[in-house]
mmCIF file of C-alpha atoms and ligand atoms in Angstrom:
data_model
loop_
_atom_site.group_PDB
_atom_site.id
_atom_site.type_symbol
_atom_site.label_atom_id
_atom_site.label_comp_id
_atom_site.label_asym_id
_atom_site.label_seq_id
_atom_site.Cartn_x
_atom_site.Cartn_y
_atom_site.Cartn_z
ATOM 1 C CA UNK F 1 -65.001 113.702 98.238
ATOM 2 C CA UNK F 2 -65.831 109.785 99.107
ATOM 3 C CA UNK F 3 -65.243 108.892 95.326
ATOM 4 C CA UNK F 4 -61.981 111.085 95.021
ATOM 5 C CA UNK F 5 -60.099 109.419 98.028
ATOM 6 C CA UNK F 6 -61.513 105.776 95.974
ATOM 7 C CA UNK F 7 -59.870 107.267 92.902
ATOM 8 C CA UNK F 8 -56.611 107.972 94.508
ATOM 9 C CA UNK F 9 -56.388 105.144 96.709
ATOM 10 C CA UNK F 10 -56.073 103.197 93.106
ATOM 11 C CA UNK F 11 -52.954 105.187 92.303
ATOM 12 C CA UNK F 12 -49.759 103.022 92.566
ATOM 13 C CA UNK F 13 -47.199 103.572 95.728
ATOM 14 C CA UNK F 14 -43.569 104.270 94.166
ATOM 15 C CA UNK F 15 -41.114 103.055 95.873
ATOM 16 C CA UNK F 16 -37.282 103.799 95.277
ATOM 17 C CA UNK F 17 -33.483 102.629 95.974
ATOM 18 C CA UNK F 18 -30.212 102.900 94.192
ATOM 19 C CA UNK F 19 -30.896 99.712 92.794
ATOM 20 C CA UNK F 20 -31.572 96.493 93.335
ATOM 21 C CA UNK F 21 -32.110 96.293 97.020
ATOM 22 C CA UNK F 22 -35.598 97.514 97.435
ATOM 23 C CA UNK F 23 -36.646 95.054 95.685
ATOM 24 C CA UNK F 24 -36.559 92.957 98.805
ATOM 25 C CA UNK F 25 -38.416 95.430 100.375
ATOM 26 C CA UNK F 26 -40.767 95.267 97.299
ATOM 27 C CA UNK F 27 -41.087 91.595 97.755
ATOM 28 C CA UNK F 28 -42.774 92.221 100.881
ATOM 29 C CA UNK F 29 -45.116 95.075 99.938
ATOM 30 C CA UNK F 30 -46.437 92.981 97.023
ATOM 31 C CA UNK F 31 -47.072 89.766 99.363
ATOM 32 C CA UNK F 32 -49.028 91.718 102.278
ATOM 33 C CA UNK F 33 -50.716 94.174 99.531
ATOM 34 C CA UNK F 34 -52.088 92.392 96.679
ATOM 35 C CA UNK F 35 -54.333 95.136 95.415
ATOM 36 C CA UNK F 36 -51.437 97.653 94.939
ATOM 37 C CA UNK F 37 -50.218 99.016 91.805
ATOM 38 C CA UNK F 38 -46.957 99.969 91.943
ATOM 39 C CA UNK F 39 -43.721 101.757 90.615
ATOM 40 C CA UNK F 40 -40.052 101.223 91.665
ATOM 41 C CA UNK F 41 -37.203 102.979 90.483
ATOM 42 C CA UNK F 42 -34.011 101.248 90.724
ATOM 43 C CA UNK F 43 -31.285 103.965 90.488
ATOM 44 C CA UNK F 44 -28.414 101.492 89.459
ATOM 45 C CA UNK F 45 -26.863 104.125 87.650
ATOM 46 C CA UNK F 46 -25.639 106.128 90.809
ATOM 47 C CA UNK F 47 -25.506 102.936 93.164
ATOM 48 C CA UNK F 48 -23.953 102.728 95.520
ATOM 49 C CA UNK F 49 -25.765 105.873 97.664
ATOM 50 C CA UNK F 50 -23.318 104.591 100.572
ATOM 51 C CA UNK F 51 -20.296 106.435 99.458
ATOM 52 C CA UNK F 52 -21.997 109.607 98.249
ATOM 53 C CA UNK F 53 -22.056 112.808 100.647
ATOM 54 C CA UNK F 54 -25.264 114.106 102.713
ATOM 55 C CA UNK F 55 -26.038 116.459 99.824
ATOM 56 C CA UNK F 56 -25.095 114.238 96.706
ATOM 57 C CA UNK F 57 -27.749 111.716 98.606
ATOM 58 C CA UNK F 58 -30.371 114.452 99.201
ATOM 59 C CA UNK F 59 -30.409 115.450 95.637
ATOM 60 C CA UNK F 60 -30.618 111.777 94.360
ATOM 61 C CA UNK F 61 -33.427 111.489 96.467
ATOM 62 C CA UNK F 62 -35.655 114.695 95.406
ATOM 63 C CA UNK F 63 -34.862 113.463 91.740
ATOM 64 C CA UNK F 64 -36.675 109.956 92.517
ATOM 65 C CA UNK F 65 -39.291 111.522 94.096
ATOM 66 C CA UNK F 66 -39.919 113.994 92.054
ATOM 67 C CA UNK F 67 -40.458 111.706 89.724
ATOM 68 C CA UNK F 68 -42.446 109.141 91.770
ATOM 69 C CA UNK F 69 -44.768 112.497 91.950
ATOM 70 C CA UNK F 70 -44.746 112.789 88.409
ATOM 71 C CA UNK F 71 -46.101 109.186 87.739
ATOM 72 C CA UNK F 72 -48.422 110.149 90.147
ATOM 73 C CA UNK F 73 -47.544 108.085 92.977
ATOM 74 C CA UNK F 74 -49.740 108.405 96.474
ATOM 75 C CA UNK F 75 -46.878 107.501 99.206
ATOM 76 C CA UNK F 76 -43.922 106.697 98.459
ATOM 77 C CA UNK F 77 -41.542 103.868 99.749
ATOM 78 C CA UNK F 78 -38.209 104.835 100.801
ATOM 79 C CA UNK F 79 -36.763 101.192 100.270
ATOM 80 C CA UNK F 80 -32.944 102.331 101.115
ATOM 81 C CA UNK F 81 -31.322 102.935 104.802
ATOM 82 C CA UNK F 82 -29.180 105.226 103.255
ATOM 83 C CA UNK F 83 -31.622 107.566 101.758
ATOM 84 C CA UNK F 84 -34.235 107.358 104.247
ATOM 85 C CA UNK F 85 -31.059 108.340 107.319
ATOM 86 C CA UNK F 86 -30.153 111.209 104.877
ATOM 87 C CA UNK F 87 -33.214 112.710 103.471
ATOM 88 C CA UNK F 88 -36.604 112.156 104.691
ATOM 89 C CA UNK F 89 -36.987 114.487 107.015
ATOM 90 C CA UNK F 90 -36.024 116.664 104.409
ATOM 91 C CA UNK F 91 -38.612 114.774 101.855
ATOM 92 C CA UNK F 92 -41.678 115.016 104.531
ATOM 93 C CA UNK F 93 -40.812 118.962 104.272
ATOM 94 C CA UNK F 94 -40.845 119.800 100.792
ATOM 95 C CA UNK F 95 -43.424 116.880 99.668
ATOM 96 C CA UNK F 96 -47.348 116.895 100.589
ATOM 97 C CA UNK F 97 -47.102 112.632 100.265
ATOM 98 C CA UNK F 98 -46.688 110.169 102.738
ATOM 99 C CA UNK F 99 -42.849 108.652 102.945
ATOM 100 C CA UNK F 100 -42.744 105.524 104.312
ATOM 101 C CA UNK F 101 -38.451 104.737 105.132
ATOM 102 C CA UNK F 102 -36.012 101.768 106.228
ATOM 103 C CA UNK F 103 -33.649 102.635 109.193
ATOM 104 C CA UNK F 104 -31.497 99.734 110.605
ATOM 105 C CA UNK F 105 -33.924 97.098 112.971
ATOM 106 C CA UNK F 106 -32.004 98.177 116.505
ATOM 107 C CA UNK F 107 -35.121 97.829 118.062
ATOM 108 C CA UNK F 108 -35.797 94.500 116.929
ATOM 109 C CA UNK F 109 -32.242 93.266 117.512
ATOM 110 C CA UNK F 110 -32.372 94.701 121.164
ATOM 111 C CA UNK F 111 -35.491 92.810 121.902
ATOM 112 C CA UNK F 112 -34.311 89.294 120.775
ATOM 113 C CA UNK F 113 -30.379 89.529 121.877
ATOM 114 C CA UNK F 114 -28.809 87.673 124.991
ATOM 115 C CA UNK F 115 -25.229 88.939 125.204
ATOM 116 C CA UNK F 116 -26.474 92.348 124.956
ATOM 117 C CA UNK F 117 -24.170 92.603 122.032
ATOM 118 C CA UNK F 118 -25.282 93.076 118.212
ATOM 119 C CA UNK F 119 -23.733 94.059 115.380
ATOM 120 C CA UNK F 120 -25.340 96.814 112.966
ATOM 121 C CA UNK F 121 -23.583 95.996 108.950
ATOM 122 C CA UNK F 122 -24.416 99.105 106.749
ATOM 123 C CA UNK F 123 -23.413 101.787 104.749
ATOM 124 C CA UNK F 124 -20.940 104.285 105.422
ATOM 125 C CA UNK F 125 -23.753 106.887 104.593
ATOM 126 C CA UNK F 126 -26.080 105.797 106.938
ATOM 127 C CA UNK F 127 -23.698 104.865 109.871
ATOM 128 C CA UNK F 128 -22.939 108.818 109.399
ATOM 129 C CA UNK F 129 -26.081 109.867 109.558
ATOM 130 C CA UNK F 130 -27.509 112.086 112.219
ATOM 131 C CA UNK F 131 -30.866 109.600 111.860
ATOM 132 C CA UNK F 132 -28.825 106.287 113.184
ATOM 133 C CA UNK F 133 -27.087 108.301 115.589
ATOM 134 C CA UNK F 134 -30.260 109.486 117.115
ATOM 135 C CA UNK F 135 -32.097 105.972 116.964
ATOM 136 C CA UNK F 136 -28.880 103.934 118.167
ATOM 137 C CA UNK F 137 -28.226 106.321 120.817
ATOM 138 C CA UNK F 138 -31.717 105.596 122.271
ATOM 139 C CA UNK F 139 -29.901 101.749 123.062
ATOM 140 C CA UNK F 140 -26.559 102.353 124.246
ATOM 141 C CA UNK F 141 -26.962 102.509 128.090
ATOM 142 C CA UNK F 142 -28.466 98.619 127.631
ATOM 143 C CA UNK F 143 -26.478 97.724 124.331
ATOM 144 C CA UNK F 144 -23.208 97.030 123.002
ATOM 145 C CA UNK F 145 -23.545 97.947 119.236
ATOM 146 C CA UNK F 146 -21.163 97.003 117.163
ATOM 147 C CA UNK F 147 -21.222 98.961 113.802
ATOM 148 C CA UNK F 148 -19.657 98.210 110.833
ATOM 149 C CA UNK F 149 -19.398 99.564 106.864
ATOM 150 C CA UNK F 150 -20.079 97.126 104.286
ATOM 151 C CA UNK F 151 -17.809 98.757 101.792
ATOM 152 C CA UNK F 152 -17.610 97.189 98.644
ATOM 153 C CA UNK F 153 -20.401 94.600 99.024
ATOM 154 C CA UNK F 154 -23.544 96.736 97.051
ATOM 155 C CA UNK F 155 -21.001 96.961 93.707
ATOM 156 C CA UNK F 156 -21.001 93.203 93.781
ATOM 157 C CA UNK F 157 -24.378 92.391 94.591
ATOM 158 C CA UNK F 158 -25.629 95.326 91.496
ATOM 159 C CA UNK F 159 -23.513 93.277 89.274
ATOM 160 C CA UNK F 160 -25.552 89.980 90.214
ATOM 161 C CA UNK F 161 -21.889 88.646 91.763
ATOM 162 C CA UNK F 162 -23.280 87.044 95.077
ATOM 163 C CA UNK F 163 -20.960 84.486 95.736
ATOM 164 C CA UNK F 164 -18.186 87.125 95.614
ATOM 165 C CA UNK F 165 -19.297 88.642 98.938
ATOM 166 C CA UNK F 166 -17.858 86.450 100.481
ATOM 167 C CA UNK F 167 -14.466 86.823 101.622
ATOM 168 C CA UNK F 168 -15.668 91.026 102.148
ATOM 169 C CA UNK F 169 -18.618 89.541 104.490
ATOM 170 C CA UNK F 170 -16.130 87.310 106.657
ATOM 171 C CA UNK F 171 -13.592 90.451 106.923
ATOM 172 C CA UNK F 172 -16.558 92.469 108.237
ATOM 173 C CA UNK F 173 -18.858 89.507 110.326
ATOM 174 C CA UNK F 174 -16.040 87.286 111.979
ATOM 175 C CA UNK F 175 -14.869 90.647 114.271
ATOM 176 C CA UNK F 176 -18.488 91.263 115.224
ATOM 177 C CA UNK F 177 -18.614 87.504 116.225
ATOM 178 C CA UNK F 178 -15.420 87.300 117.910
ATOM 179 C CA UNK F 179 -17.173 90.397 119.996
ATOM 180 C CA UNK F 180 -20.034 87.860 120.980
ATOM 181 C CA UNK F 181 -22.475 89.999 119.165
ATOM 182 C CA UNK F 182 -25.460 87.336 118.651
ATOM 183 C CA UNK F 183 -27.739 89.166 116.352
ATOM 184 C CA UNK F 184 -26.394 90.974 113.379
ATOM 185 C CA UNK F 185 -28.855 93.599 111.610
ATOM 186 C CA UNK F 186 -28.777 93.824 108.200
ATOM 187 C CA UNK F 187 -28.611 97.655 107.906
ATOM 188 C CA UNK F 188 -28.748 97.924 103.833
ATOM 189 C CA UNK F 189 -31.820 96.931 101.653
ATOM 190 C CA UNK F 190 -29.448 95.303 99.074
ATOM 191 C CA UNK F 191 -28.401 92.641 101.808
ATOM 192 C CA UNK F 192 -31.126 90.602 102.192
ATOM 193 C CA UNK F 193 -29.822 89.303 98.664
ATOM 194 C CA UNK F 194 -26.934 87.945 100.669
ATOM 195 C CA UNK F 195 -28.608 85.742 103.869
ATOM 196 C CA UNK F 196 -27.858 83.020 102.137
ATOM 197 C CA UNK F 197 -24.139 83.279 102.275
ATOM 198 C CA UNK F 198 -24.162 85.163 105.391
ATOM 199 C CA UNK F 199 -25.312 82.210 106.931
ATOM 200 C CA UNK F 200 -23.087 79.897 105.474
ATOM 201 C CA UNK F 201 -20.297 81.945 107.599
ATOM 202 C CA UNK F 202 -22.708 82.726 111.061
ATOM 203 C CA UNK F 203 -22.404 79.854 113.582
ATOM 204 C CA UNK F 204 -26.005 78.916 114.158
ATOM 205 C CA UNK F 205 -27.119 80.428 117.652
ATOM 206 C CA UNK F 206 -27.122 83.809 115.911
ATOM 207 C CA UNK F 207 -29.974 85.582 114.125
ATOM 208 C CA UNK F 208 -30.123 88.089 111.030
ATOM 209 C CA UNK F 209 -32.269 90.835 111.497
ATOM 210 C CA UNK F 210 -33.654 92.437 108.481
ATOM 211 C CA UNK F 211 -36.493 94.906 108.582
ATOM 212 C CA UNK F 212 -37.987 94.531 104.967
ATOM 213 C CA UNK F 213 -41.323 92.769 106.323
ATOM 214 C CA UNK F 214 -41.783 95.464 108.945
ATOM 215 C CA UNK F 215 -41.621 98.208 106.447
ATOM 216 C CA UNK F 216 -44.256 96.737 104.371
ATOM 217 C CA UNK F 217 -46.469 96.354 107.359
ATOM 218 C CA UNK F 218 -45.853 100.097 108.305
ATOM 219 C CA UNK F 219 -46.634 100.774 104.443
ATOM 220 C CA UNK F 220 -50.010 98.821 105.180
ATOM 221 C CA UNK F 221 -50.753 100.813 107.979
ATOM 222 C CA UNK F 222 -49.947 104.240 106.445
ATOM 223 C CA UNK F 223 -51.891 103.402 103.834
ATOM 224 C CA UNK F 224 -54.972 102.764 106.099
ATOM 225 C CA UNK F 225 -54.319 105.623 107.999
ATOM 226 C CA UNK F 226 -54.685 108.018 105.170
ATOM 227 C CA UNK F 227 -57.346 105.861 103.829
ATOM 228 C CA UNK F 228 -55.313 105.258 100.954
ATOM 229 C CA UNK F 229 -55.555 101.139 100.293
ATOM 230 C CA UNK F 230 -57.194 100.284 97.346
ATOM 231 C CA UNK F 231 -59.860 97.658 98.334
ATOM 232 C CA UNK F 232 -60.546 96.752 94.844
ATOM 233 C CA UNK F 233 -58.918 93.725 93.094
ATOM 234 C CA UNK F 234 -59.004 95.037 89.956
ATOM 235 C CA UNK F 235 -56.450 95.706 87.450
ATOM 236 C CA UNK F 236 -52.995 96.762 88.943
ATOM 237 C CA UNK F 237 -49.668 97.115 87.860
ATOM 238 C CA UNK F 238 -46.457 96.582 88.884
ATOM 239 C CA UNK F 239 -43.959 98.144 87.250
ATOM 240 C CA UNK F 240 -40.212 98.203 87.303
ATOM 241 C CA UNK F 241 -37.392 100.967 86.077
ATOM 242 C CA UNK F 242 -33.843 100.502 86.163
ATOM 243 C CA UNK F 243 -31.620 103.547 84.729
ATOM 244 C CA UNK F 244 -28.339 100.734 84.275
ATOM 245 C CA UNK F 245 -28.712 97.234 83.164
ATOM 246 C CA UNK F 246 -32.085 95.663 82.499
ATOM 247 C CA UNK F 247 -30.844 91.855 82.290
ATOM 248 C CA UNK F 248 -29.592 91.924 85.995
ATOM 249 C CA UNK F 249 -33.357 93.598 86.744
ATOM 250 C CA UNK F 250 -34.486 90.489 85.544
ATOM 251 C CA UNK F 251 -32.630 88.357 87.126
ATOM 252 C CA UNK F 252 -33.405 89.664 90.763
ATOM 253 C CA UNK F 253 -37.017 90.136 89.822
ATOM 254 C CA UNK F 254 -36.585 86.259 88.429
ATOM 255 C CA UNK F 255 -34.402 85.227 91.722
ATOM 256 C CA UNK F 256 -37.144 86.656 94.392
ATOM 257 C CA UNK F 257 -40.507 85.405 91.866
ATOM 258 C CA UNK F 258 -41.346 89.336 91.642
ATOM 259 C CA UNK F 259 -43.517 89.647 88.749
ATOM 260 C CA UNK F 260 -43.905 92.766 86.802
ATOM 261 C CA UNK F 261 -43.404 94.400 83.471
ATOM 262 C CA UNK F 262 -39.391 95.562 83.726
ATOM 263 C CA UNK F 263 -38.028 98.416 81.847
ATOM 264 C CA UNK F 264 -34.679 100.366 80.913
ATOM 265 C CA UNK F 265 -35.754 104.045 81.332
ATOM 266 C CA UNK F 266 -33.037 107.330 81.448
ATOM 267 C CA UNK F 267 -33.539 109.467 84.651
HETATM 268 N N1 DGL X 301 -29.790 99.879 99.472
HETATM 269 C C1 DGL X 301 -29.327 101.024 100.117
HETATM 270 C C2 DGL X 301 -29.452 100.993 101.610
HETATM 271 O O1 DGL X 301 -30.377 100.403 102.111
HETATM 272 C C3 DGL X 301 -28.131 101.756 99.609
HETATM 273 C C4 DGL X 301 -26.907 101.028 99.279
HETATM 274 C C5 DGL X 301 -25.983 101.931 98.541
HETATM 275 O O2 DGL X 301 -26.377 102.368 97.463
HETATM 276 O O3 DGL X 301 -24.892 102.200 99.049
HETATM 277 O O4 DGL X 301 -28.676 101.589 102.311
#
């Protein structure tokens, strides 16, 4: 028994998103768990997740986990707001793994703010969602949450066009400023990539709130739990898949120094 759980705490964690986000979230994982093999899917090819319906996400999201499974994967990393609000209670049901997700940092944001006023910039999907309605709902009574969709912005930033974001991220941050909101929470794992131009527009009393680092320490913790972490330093291997364009892989595993053998593969 002892030297099966040691044999399948060296199996990698998958980890998934409709594209290039996670790999943010990936960023942190890799930092906090050096000994980790991994596998992330980046499903570019049906980015963005934000626009799809409840059921069109569900189904994207048994398809990357089935697969995760498949590679033989022992949790897996939910590294997109939009899936995790849509599916994983669905996920936990049907799959005998631990799921590790990303929801919006409300909690985080209502700890730190002043005005009692943040603003929560996501996708459409997981605004929607029955998840963020729960877990915002839990704030209201002492918070003034000001939600809004960042349509548009996750097509630019899976084409690599950063600097483009930014007349959509003024149209959708100056309102939530002129509201007094003080922290904004970056609701959408493909965001991070833009807190650099974000805070070329923020005045500087107010903070961006971005959850990536918590989820890896939640990952670390699961992992523990279920006595999962591979305490070897062996070999690992990271290991990337994108089902769309492999050069623009590169360049956000390049831009975030995320190293790892990076791959076109059809799923
Ligand atoms: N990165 C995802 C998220 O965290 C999804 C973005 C999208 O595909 O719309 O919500």
């Amino acid at each position: 028994m002892k030297n099966e759980l040691k044999n399948i705490s060296k199996l990698p964690i998958g980890i998934f998103d409709s594209g290039l986000g996670g790999l943010s979230i990936c960023k942190e994982i890799v930092d906090i768990l050096p000994n980790e093999s991994i596998i992330y899917l980046a499903d570019s090819e049906n980015a963005p997740y934000g626009e799809k319906s409840k059921e069109e996400i569900i189904e994207l999201s048994i398809k990357k986990t089935a697969l995760l499974l498949s590679l033989n994967c022992k949790v897996i990393v939910i590294a997109c707001n939009t899936a995790t609000t849509n599916a994983i209670n669905l996920l936990r049901e049907n799959y005998n793994v631990p799921f590790i997700g990303i929801e919006p940092a409300i909690k985080s944001a209502a700890l730190k703010t002043k005005t009692g006023k943040i603003g929560v910039l996501a996708t459409k999907g997981t605004l929607a969602s029955d998840l963020f309605l729960s877990t915002s709902n839990q704030f209201r009574n002492e918070l003034e949450i000001i939600e809004v969709e960042g349509t548009g912005l996750v097509r630019l930033i899976e084409k690599g066009d950063i600097e483009e974001t930014i007349p959509l991220l003024k149209k959708y941050i100056y309102p939530m400023l002129e509201q007094g909101v003080d922290n904004i929470v970056l609701g959408c794992s493909h965001y991070p990539f833009l807190i650099p131009v974000i805070e070329q527009i923020i005045p500087k009393g107010v903070s961006i709130i971005d959850s990536g680092e918590a989820v890896a320490k939640h990952t670390k913790k699961i992992l523990e739990n279920n006595k999962l972490l591979n305490l070897s330093s062996g070999i690992k291997t990271t290991t990337f898949y994108t089902n769309n364009n492999l050069e623009i892989l590169e360049q956000f595993l390049n831009r975030i120094k995320l190293e790892g053998e990076a791959s076109f593969l059809k799923f």
